[in-house]
PDB file of C-alpha atoms in Angstrom:
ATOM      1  CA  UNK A   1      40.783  -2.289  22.477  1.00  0.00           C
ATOM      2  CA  UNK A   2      41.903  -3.109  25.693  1.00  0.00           C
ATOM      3  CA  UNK A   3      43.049  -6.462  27.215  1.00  0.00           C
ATOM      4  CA  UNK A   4      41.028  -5.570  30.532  1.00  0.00           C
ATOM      5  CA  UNK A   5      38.108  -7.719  31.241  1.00  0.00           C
ATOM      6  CA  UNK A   6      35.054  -6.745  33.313  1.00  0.00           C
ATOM      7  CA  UNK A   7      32.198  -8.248  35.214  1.00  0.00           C
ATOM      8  CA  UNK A   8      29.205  -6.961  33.755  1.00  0.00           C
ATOM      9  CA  UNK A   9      28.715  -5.759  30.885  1.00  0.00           C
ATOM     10  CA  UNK A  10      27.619  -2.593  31.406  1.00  0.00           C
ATOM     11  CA  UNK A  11      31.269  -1.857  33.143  1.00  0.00           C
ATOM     12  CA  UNK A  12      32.632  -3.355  29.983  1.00  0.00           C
ATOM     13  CA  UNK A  13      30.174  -0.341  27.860  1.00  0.00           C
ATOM     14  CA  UNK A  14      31.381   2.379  30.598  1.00  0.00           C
ATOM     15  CA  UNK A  15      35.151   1.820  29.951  1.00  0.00           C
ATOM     16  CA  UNK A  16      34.650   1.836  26.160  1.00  0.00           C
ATOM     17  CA  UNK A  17      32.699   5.076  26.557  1.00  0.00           C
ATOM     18  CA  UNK A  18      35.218   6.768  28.820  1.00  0.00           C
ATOM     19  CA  UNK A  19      37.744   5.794  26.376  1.00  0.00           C
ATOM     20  CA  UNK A  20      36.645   8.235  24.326  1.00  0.00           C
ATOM     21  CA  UNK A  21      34.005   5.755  21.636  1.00  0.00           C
ATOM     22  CA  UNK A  22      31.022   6.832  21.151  1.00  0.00           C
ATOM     23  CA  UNK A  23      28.441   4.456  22.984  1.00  0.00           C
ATOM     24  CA  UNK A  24      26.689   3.423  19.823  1.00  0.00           C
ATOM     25  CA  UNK A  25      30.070   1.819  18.540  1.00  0.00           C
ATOM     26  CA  UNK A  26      31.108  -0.216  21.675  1.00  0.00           C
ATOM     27  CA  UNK A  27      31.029  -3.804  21.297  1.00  0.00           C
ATOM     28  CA  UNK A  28      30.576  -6.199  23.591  1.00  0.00           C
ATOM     29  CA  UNK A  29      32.714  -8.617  23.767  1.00  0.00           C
ATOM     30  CA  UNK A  30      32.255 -12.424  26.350  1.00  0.00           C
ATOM     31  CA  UNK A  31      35.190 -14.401  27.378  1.00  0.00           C
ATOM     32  CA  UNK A  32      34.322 -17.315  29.237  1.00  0.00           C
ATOM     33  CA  UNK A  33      36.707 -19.670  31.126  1.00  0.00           C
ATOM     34  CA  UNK A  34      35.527 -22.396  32.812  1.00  0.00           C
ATOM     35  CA  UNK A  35      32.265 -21.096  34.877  1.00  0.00           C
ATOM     36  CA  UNK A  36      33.302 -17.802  35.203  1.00  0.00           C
ATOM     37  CA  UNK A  37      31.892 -15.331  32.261  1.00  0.00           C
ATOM     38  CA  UNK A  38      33.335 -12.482  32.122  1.00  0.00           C
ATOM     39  CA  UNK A  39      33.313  -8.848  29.288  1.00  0.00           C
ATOM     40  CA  UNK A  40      35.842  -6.596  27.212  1.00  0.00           C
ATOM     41  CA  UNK A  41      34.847  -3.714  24.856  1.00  0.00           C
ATOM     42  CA  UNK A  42      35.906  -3.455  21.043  1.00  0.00           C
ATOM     43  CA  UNK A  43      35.196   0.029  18.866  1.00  0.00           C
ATOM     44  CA  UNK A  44      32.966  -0.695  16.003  1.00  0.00           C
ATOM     45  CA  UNK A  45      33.992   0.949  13.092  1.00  0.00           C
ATOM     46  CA  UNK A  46      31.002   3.610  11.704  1.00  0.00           C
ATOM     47  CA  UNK A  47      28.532   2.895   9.074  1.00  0.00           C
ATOM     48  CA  UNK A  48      28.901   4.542   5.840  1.00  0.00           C
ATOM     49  CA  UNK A  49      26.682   7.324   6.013  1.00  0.00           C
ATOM     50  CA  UNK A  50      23.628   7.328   4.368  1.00  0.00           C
ATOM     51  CA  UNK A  51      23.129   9.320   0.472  1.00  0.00           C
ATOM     52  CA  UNK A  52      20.883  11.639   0.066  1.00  0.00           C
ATOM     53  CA  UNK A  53      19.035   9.161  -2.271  1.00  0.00           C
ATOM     54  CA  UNK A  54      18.961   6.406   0.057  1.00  0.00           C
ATOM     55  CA  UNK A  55      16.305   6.306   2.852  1.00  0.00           C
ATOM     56  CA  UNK A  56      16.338   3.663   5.453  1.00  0.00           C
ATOM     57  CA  UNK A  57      13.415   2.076   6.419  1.00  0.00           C
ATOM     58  CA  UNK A  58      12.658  -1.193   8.777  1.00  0.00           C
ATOM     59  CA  UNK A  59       9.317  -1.668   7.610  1.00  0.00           C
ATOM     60  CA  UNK A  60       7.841  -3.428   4.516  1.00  0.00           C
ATOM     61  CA  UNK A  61       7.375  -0.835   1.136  1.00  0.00           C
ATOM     62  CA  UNK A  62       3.198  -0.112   1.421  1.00  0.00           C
ATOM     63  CA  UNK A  63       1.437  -0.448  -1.541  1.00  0.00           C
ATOM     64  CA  UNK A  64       0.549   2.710  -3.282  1.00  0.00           C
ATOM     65  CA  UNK A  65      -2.823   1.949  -3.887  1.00  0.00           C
ATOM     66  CA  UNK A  66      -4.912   4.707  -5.835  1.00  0.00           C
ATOM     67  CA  UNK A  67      -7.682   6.724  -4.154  1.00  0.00           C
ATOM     68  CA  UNK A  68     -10.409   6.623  -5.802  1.00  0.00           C
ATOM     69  CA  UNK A  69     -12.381  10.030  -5.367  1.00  0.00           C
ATOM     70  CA  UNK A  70     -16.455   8.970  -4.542  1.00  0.00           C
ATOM     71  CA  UNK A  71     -19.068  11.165  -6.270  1.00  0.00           C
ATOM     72  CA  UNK A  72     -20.769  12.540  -4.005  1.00  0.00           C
ATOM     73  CA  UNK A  73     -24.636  14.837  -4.326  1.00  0.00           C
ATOM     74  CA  UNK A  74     -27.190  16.146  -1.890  1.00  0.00           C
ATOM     75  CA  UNK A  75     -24.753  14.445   1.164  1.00  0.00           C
ATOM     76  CA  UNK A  76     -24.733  11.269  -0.054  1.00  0.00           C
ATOM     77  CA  UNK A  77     -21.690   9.032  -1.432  1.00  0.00           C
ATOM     78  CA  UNK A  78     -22.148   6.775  -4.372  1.00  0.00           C
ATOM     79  CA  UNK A  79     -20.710   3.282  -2.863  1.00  0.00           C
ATOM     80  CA  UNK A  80     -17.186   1.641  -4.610  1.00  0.00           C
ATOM     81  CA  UNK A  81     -17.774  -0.516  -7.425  1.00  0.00           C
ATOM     82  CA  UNK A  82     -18.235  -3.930  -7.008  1.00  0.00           C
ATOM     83  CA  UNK A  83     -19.824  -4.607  -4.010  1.00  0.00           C
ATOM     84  CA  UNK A  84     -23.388  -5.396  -3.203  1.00  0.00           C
ATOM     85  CA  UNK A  85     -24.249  -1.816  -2.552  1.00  0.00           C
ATOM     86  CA  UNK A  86     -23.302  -0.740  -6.200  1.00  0.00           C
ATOM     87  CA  UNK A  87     -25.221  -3.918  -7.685  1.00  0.00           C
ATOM     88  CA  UNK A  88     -28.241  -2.484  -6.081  1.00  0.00           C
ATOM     89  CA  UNK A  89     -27.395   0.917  -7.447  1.00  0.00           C
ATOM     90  CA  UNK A  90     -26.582   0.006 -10.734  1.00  0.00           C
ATOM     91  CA  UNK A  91     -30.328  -1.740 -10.879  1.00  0.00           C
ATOM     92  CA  UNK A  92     -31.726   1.070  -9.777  1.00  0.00           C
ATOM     93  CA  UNK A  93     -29.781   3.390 -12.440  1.00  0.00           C
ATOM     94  CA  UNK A  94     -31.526   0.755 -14.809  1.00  0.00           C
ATOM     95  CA  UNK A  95     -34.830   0.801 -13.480  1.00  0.00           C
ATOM     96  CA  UNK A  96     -35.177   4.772 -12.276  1.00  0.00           C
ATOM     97  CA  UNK A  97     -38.902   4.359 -11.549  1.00  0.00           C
ATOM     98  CA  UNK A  98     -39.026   1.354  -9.737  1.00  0.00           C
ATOM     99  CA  UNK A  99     -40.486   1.750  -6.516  1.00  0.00           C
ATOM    100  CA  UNK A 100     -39.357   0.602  -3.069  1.00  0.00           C
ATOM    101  CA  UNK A 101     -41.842  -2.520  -3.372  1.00  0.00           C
ATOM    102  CA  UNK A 102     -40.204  -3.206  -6.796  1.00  0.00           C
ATOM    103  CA  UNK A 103     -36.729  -3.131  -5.525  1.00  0.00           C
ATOM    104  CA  UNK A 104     -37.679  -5.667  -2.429  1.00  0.00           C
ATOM    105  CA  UNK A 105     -38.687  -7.615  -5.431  1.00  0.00           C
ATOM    106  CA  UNK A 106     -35.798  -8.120  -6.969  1.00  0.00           C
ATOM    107  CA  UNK A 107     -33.545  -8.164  -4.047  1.00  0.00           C
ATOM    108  CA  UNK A 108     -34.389 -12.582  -3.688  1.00  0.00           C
ATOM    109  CA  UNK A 109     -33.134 -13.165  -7.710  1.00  0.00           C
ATOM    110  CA  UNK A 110     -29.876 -10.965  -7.094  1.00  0.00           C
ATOM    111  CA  UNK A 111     -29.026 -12.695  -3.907  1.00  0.00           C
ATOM    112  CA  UNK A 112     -29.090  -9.076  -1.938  1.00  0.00           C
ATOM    113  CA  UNK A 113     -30.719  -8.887   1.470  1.00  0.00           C
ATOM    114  CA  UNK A 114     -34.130  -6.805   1.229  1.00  0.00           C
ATOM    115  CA  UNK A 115     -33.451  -4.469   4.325  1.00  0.00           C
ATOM    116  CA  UNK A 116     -30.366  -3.533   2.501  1.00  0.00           C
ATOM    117  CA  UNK A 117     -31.783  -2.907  -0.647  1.00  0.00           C
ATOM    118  CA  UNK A 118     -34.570  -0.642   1.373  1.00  0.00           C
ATOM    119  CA  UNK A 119     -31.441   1.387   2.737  1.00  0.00           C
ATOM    120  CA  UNK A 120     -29.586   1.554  -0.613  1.00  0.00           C
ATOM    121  CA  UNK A 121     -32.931   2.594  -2.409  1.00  0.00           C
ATOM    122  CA  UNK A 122     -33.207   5.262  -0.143  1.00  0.00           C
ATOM    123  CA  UNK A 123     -29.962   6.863  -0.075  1.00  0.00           C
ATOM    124  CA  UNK A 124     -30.444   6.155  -4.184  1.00  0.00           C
ATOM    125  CA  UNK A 125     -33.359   8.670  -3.970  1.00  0.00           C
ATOM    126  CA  UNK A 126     -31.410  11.590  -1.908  1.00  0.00           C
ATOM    127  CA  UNK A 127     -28.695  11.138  -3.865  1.00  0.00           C
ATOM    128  CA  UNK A 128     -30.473  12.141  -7.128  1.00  0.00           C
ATOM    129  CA  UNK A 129     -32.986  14.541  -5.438  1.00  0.00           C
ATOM    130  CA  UNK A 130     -35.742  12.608  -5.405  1.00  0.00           C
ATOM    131  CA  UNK A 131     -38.630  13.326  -3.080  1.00  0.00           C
ATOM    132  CA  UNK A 132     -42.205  12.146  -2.725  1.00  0.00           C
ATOM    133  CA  UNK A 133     -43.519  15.686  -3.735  1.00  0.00           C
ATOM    134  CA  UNK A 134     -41.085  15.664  -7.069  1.00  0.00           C
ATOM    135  CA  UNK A 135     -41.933  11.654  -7.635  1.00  0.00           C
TER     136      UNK A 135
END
């Protein structure tokens, strides 16, 4: 450390670095008398360095969640459980030879909209190969 003060800090960083301290480990330090403001230097001393076990991190741990792999036939994904997509799904499983006007049906008792269920119903059929000339 020296007793010298400085101006601006950046002097104050210069003459710690030309004193031989890495620029990392100068600290600032303010001394302020009356109005006048003025900077010194002071080595900080090194962190311990890091294990091989420990990793440093600034951010918050993420969740691991677990990937669920989608089946997937004939180009078409089978929707996540749970949502409205799979509800209309899961009727059709139950109901395999329901037709589109059957589907629209039931779409007002299940609370699902009726366009939707048209665009689930079809992706239904390509999924398990059906076609109008195999129906």
């Amino acid at each position: 450390m020296t007793d010298k003060t400085y101006t601006k800090r950046e002097n104050a960083r210069r003459a710690g670095v030309a004193a031989g301290v890495p620029a990392e480990l100068v600290e600032i330090t303010v001394h302020k008398s009356g109005d006048e403001v003025r900077f010194g230097w002071k080595a900080m001393e090194a962190p311990a360095p890091a294990t091989a076990d420990a990793v440093l991190t600034t951010s918050k741990p993420k969740k691991a969640a677990p990937k669920l792999e989608r089946v997937e036939q004939n180009g078409v994904k089978r929707p996540k459980d749970g949502g409205l997509c799979a509800a209309v799904w899961a009727w059709l499983d139950a109901h395999p030879e329901a037709t589109i006007k059957d589907a629209k049906a039931a779409a007002p008792e299940n609370g699902w909209n009726a366009n939707n269920v048209a665009c689930e119903f079809y992706a239904w059929r390509k999924f398990n190969g059906l076609s109008r000339a195999t129906a």
